[in-house]
Short mmCIF file of C-alpha atoms in Angstrom, two decimals:
data_model
loop_
_atom_site.label_atom_id
_atom_site.label_comp_id
_atom_site.label_asym_id
_atom_site.label_seq_id
_atom_site.Cartn_x
_atom_site.Cartn_y
_atom_site.Cartn_z
CA MET A 1 0.00 0.00 0.00
CA SER A 2 1.33 3.44 -0.92
CA ASP A 3 1.74 6.16 1.67
CA ALA A 4 -0.15 8.53 -0.66
CA PRO A 5 -3.53 7.99 1.06
CA LEU A 6 -1.82 8.30 4.44
CA VAL A 7 -0.31 11.65 3.59
CA ALA A 8 -3.57 12.83 2.08
CA ALA A 9 -5.42 11.83 5.25
CA ALA A 10 -3.13 14.10 7.27
CA ARG A 11 -4.30 17.26 5.53
CA ASP A 12 -6.90 17.99 8.20
CA GLY A 13 -4.32 18.28 10.97
CA TRP A 14 -1.56 20.75 11.81
CA THR A 15 1.93 20.66 10.33
CA ALA A 16 4.95 22.68 11.47
CA VAL A 17 6.46 24.64 8.59
CA ALA A 18 8.92 27.08 10.20
CA ARG A 19 10.55 28.19 13.40
CA SER A 20 8.88 31.35 14.71
CA ASP A 21 12.16 33.25 14.87
CA ALA A 22 12.85 32.51 11.19
CA LEU A 23 10.02 34.88 10.22
CA ASP A 24 11.97 37.79 11.69
CA ALA A 25 14.19 37.65 8.60
CA GLY A 26 11.29 37.59 6.13
CA PRO A 27 8.93 35.09 4.45
CA VAL A 28 9.71 31.37 4.73
CA GLY A 29 8.79 28.82 2.08
CA SER A 30 8.04 25.16 2.72
CA THR A 31 6.25 22.23 1.10
CA VAL A 32 3.48 20.30 2.84
CA LEU A 33 2.00 17.22 1.19
CA GLY A 34 3.25 18.49 -2.16
CA GLU A 35 1.75 21.95 -1.68
CA PRO A 36 4.19 24.90 -1.73
CA VAL A 37 3.43 27.10 1.31
CA VAL A 38 4.78 30.49 2.35
CA VAL A 39 4.43 31.90 5.86
CA ALA A 40 5.18 35.50 6.79
CA ARG A 41 4.72 37.87 9.67
CA LEU A 42 2.63 40.84 8.56
CA GLY A 43 2.63 43.25 11.46
CA ASP A 44 1.30 41.35 14.47
CA GLU A 45 -0.22 38.60 12.32
CA VAL A 46 1.30 35.45 10.85
CA VAL A 47 -0.21 34.40 7.52
CA ALA A 48 0.11 31.27 5.39
CA LEU A 49 -0.52 31.44 1.65
CA PRO A 50 0.14 29.27 -1.41
CA ASP A 51 3.73 29.96 -2.42
CA ARG A 52 2.89 31.04 -5.94
CA CYS A 53 2.01 34.47 -7.27
CA GLY A 54 -1.11 34.42 -9.46
CA HIS A 55 0.50 36.78 -11.98
CA ARG A 56 3.47 34.80 -13.37
CA GLY A 57 3.87 32.03 -10.84
CA ALA A 58 6.87 33.40 -8.94
CA PRO A 59 7.45 32.01 -5.42
CA LEU A 60 6.19 34.54 -2.89
CA SER A 61 8.72 33.17 -0.39
CA GLY A 62 11.41 34.85 -2.49
CA GLY A 63 9.89 38.27 -1.79
CA ASP A 64 9.75 40.38 1.33
CA VAL A 65 7.36 42.25 3.62
CA ARG A 66 6.62 45.92 2.88
CA PRO A 67 3.79 48.36 3.53
CA ALA A 68 1.21 49.05 0.84
CA PRO A 69 0.47 52.72 0.04
CA ASP A 70 -2.26 52.68 2.70
CA GLY A 71 0.23 51.40 5.29
CA ARG A 72 -0.95 47.79 5.49
CA PRO A 73 1.93 45.31 5.84
CA CYS A 74 2.00 43.09 2.76
CA LEU A 75 3.80 40.09 1.33
CA VAL A 76 5.46 41.35 -1.85
CA CYS A 77 6.16 39.17 -4.90
CA PRO A 78 9.84 39.29 -5.94
CA TYR A 79 9.02 39.46 -9.68
CA HIS A 80 6.80 42.52 -10.19
CA GLY A 81 6.22 43.66 -6.62
CA LEU A 82 2.56 42.61 -6.43
CA HIS A 83 1.44 43.22 -2.82
CA HIS A 84 -0.76 40.73 -0.92
CA ASP A 85 -2.30 41.71 2.41
CA ALA A 86 -2.99 39.44 5.40
CA SER A 87 -6.20 38.15 3.79
CA GLY A 88 -4.26 37.05 0.69
CA ALA A 89 -5.86 39.76 -1.45
CA ALA A 90 -3.77 41.40 -4.15
CA VAL A 91 -3.94 45.09 -3.19
CA HIS A 92 -1.16 46.95 -4.99
CA LEU A 93 0.95 46.73 -8.16
CA PRO A 94 3.69 49.39 -8.22
CA ALA A 95 3.80 49.47 -12.04
CA ARG A 96 0.08 50.42 -12.19
CA PRO A 97 -0.73 51.80 -8.74
CA THR A 98 -4.21 52.99 -9.75
CA GLY A 99 -5.09 50.03 -11.97
CA ARG A 100 -7.70 47.43 -11.16
CA LEU A 101 -6.39 44.08 -9.93
CA PRO A 102 -8.40 40.96 -10.90
CA ARG A 103 -9.70 38.97 -7.95
CA ARG A 104 -8.12 35.88 -9.48
CA LEU A 105 -4.80 37.23 -8.20
CA ASP A 106 -5.95 36.78 -4.59
CA ARG A 107 -4.35 33.91 -2.69
CA GLU A 108 -6.64 31.90 -0.39
CA PRO A 109 -4.98 31.77 3.06
CA TRP A 110 -4.61 28.58 5.04
CA PRO A 111 -5.29 28.32 8.79
CA VAL A 112 -2.11 29.11 10.72
CA ARG A 113 -1.06 29.02 14.38
CA GLU A 114 2.07 30.17 16.18
CA ARG A 115 2.73 27.87 19.14
CA HIS A 116 5.75 26.94 21.28
CA GLY A 117 8.40 28.39 18.99
CA LEU A 118 6.97 27.00 15.75
CA VAL A 119 4.55 28.07 13.02
CA TRP A 120 1.88 25.48 12.19
CA VAL A 121 -0.30 25.32 9.07
CA SER A 122 -3.31 23.23 8.11
CA LEU A 123 -4.26 22.59 4.50
CA SER A 124 -7.89 22.21 5.52
CA SER A 125 -10.32 25.10 5.87
CA GLU A 126 -11.69 23.28 8.93
CA PRO A 127 -8.68 21.75 10.71
CA VAL A 128 -9.13 19.12 13.38
CA GLY A 129 -8.03 20.13 16.88
CA GLU A 130 -5.04 22.36 17.57
CA PRO A 131 -1.25 22.04 17.41
CA PRO A 132 0.29 19.95 20.22
CA PRO A 133 0.21 21.48 23.73
CA TRP A 134 3.98 21.57 24.18
CA SER A 135 3.89 23.93 27.16
CA ALA A 136 7.27 22.71 28.49
CA PHE A 137 9.01 24.78 25.82
CA ASP A 138 7.31 27.95 27.12
CA ARG A 139 8.12 27.52 30.82
CA ASP A 140 10.11 30.17 32.68
CA ASP A 141 12.12 27.66 34.71
CA VAL A 142 13.81 25.91 31.76
CA VAL A 143 16.60 26.51 29.30
CA ARG A 144 15.87 25.56 25.69
CA PHE A 145 17.17 25.36 22.13
CA GLN A 146 15.82 24.59 18.66
CA LEU A 147 17.64 22.65 15.99
CA GLU A 148 17.51 23.95 12.44
CA PRO A 149 14.83 22.10 10.43
CA GLU A 150 16.33 19.31 8.32
CA LEU A 151 15.00 17.65 5.18
CA TRP A 152 15.20 13.87 5.53
CA GLU A 153 14.82 11.56 2.53
CA VAL A 154 12.70 9.30 4.74
CA ALA A 155 8.96 8.55 4.77
CA PRO A 156 7.28 10.69 7.46
CA GLY A 157 5.78 7.75 9.33
CA ARG A 158 9.17 6.04 9.59
CA ILE A 159 10.58 9.07 11.42
CA VAL A 160 7.68 9.15 13.89
CA GLU A 161 7.97 5.43 14.59
CA ASN A 162 11.71 5.71 15.17
CA PHE A 163 11.39 8.61 17.62
CA ASN A 164 8.92 6.56 19.67
CA ASP A 165 10.98 3.35 19.47
CA LEU A 166 13.02 2.31 22.53
CA ALA A 167 14.71 -0.94 21.51
CA HIS A 168 17.12 0.73 19.09
CA PHE A 169 18.78 2.98 21.71
CA PRO A 170 21.57 0.60 22.82
CA PHE A 171 22.49 -0.15 19.22
CA VAL A 172 21.95 2.91 17.04
CA HIS A 173 22.91 5.32 19.83
CA ALA A 174 25.70 3.38 21.53
CA GLU A 175 28.11 6.25 20.76
CA THR A 176 25.88 8.95 22.26
CA PHE A 177 23.49 7.92 25.06
CA GLY A 178 22.44 4.30 24.55
CA ASP A 179 23.47 1.85 27.26
CA ALA A 180 24.90 -1.08 25.25
CA SER A 181 25.32 -3.10 28.44
CA SER A 182 21.57 -3.05 29.16
CA PRO A 183 19.48 -3.57 26.00
CA ASP A 184 16.43 -4.97 27.82
CA VAL A 185 13.10 -3.23 27.18
CA ALA A 186 10.40 -3.91 29.75
CA ASP A 187 6.77 -4.46 28.80
CA ILE A 188 5.22 -1.21 27.61
CA THR A 189 1.66 -0.14 28.25
CA VAL A 190 0.29 1.89 25.35
CA GLU A 191 -2.82 4.04 25.72
CA SER A 192 -4.41 5.51 22.61
CA ASP A 193 -7.45 7.39 21.46
CA ALA A 194 -8.40 9.29 18.32
CA ALA A 195 -5.95 12.13 19.05
CA THR A 196 -3.03 10.73 21.06
CA ILE A 197 -0.89 7.68 21.74
CA ARG A 198 0.84 7.55 25.12
CA HIS A 199 3.46 5.16 26.45
CA ARG A 200 5.81 5.16 29.43
CA ILE A 201 8.74 3.02 30.53
CA GLU A 202 11.81 2.94 32.76
CA MET A 203 15.06 2.12 30.97
CA SER A 204 18.80 2.52 31.34
CA GLN A 205 20.75 5.11 29.36
CA LEU A 206 23.99 7.04 29.78
CA ASP A 207 23.66 10.11 31.99
CA ARG A 208 25.05 12.60 29.48
CA GLN A 209 23.91 15.52 27.35
CA THR A 210 27.20 16.43 25.70
CA LEU A 211 29.55 14.37 23.56
CA ASP A 212 32.22 14.52 26.28
CA GLY A 213 29.75 13.75 29.09
CA PRO A 214 30.17 10.86 31.55
CA LEU A 215 29.68 7.26 30.44
CA VAL A 216 27.66 6.44 33.53
CA PRO A 217 24.45 4.37 33.15
CA ILE A 218 21.36 5.65 34.92
CA ASP A 219 17.76 4.44 35.05
CA VAL A 220 15.43 7.07 33.61
CA THR A 221 11.70 7.29 32.96
CA TYR A 222 10.60 7.97 29.40
CA SER A 223 7.06 9.33 28.97
CA TYR A 224 5.86 9.83 25.41
CA VAL A 225 2.78 11.73 24.27
CA HIS A 226 2.27 11.43 20.53
CA GLN A 227 -0.31 13.69 18.89
CA PHE A 228 -1.41 11.90 15.76
CA PRO A 229 -0.16 11.89 13.10
CA PHE A 230 3.27 13.59 13.22
CA ALA A 231 4.10 15.26 16.58
CA THR A 232 5.57 13.72 19.75
CA GLU A 233 6.76 15.09 23.08
CA LEU A 234 9.16 12.94 25.09
CA GLU A 235 9.69 13.68 28.78
CA ILE A 236 12.89 12.19 30.21
CA ARG A 237 12.94 12.16 34.01
CA PHE A 238 16.49 11.53 35.24
CA ASP A 239 15.60 11.90 38.91
CA ASP A 240 13.32 13.97 41.17
CA ASP A 241 15.09 17.21 40.21
CA ARG A 242 16.14 16.75 36.58
CA THR A 243 13.75 16.56 33.63
CA GLU A 244 14.32 17.07 29.91
CA TRP A 245 11.68 17.46 27.21
CA ILE A 246 12.31 16.64 23.56
CA GLN A 247 9.65 17.79 21.12
CA MET A 248 9.77 16.38 17.60
CA THR A 249 7.45 16.80 14.65
CA VAL A 250 7.75 16.19 10.94
CA ALA A 251 6.27 18.08 8.02
CA PRO A 252 5.48 15.57 5.25
CA VAL A 253 6.88 17.08 2.07
CA ASP A 254 5.65 14.07 0.09
CA ASP A 255 5.44 10.29 0.47
CA ASP A 256 9.17 9.78 0.93
CA ARG A 257 10.51 13.04 2.40
CA ALA A 258 9.88 15.07 5.53
CA LEU A 259 11.13 18.24 7.18
CA VAL A 260 12.16 17.40 10.74
CA PHE A 261 11.66 19.94 13.54
CA GLN A 262 13.07 19.35 17.00
CA GLN A 263 13.49 21.40 20.16
CA ASN A 264 14.69 20.56 23.64
CA ALA A 265 14.07 22.03 27.10
CA ARG A 266 15.41 21.10 30.55
CA ASN A 267 14.91 22.34 34.09
CA PHE A 268 18.52 21.81 35.24
CA ASP A 269 22.03 22.96 34.32
CA LEU A 270 20.47 26.27 33.31
CA ASP A 271 23.88 27.89 32.82
CA GLY A 272 25.31 24.98 30.86
CA ASP A 273 26.79 25.09 27.38
CA LEU A 274 23.77 25.21 25.04
CA ALA A 275 25.93 24.78 21.94
CA ALA A 276 27.43 21.56 23.32
CA TRP A 277 23.96 20.27 24.25
CA ALA A 278 22.61 21.07 20.77
CA ALA A 279 25.64 19.43 19.12
CA PHE A 280 24.99 16.29 21.18
CA GLN A 281 21.35 16.20 20.08
CA GLN A 282 22.37 16.75 16.46
CA ALA A 283 24.75 13.79 16.73
CA VAL A 284 21.87 11.64 18.06
CA ASN A 285 19.69 12.69 15.13
CA ASP A 286 22.46 11.99 12.64
CA GLU A 287 22.67 8.43 13.96
CA ASP A 288 18.93 7.97 13.34
CA HIS A 289 18.97 9.72 9.98
CA GLY A 290 21.69 7.51 8.56
CA LEU A 291 19.92 4.29 9.47
CA LEU A 292 16.37 5.34 8.53
CA GLY A 293 17.50 6.27 5.04
CA ALA A 294 18.59 2.66 4.51
CA LEU A 295 15.30 0.99 5.61
CA ARG A 296 13.46 -1.03 2.99
CA PRO A 297 10.71 -0.80 2.10
CA ARG A 298 10.86 2.98 2.36
CA ARG A 299 7.19 3.03 3.41
CA ALA A 300 5.24 0.68 5.63
CA ARG A 301 1.73 -0.68 5.51
CA PRO A 302 -0.62 0.73 8.15
CA ASP A 303 -2.08 -2.70 8.91
CA CYS A 304 1.34 -4.19 9.92
CA ALA A 305 0.80 -6.88 7.26
CA ASP A 306 3.77 -6.07 5.04
CA LEU A 307 5.51 -9.29 4.00
CA HIS A 308 8.86 -7.50 4.25
CA GLU A 309 8.40 -6.70 7.96
CA ILE A 310 7.55 -8.75 11.04
CA ALA A 311 6.18 -7.02 14.13
CA LEU A 312 7.74 -7.98 17.46
CA ALA A 313 6.73 -7.58 21.09
CA VAL A 314 8.87 -4.43 21.46
CA ASP A 315 6.97 -2.69 18.64
CA ASP A 316 4.08 -1.60 20.86
CA PHE A 317 4.00 2.01 19.70
CA THR A 318 4.48 1.19 16.03
CA ILE A 319 1.64 -1.33 16.11
CA ALA A 320 -0.69 1.20 17.76
CA TYR A 321 0.43 3.93 15.34
CA ARG A 322 -0.18 1.87 12.22
CA ARG A 323 -3.52 0.64 13.52
CA ARG A 324 -4.55 4.26 14.06
CA TRP A 325 -3.71 4.99 10.42
CA ALA A 326 -5.66 1.93 9.29
CA GLN A 327 -8.70 3.02 11.30
CA LEU A 328 -8.50 6.48 9.77
CA LEU A 329 -8.33 5.13 6.24
CA VAL A 330 -11.36 2.87 6.59
CA GLY A 331 -13.58 5.26 8.40
#
């Protein structure tokens, strides 16, 4: 079964397309489910429009933000300077400032939200729910960072399944945080409903957050909250005083590619080296990225019935995740 119906089914939800701070430098272009999208901050409002000017098809993400003659902040096409206001309406053409502009030039905006350091877009006029409630990133008692979004040549669902998978830590991440001496994974209880999949487990890992950190095993508690279909928050509780949150979501570019967004927060070592922490997390992601790109088949069946794969007892999340997709597709 192709992932095409899976990706199409995700249109009603919310997809991250940009870091909030990226809009300070101007419009940002992205691709969601094959649709070119541009997001821009127009005054106090963030807007999301199709990334194509109706005049000659230039990408609006290549333009900038300027005021129209009446002072309204507008997204300006880089080709002929056609101005679009926050509603997507074409309101000004510098070459003919008094000329009439056909309504066909207007761009229909998509629903957009700015939450927890990211900009989220839905390709549905009536999106389901809201972006994930990642309040840990907004807390005053934490230190945080965001990785730069990365394009992975990996099917979106594969990335989600991997982030929620525990059994690969001692093997794929043996050079970063995985405890190769303790690969056991206890039984996992998975709770799921139409919106979320939750699972929690205690497991050994190395007590480090930098590449030169100590190689000391420690039992931690992993608590995952996955908001279907592409966003997960992982809470790592090291002890009663130390907690880290890792928030990951993917933007499905198409069936086989995704833009990966990740941000971390912690309530300890508030004066620590953020660059070293971010470099450590990037190294962890590079370990995953290299392996996921080699998986075959590139996509997986939602009913877990692919002859090329065999589900095992440690695949609790993946089984629940694929069943959720299967339920969505049949009803």
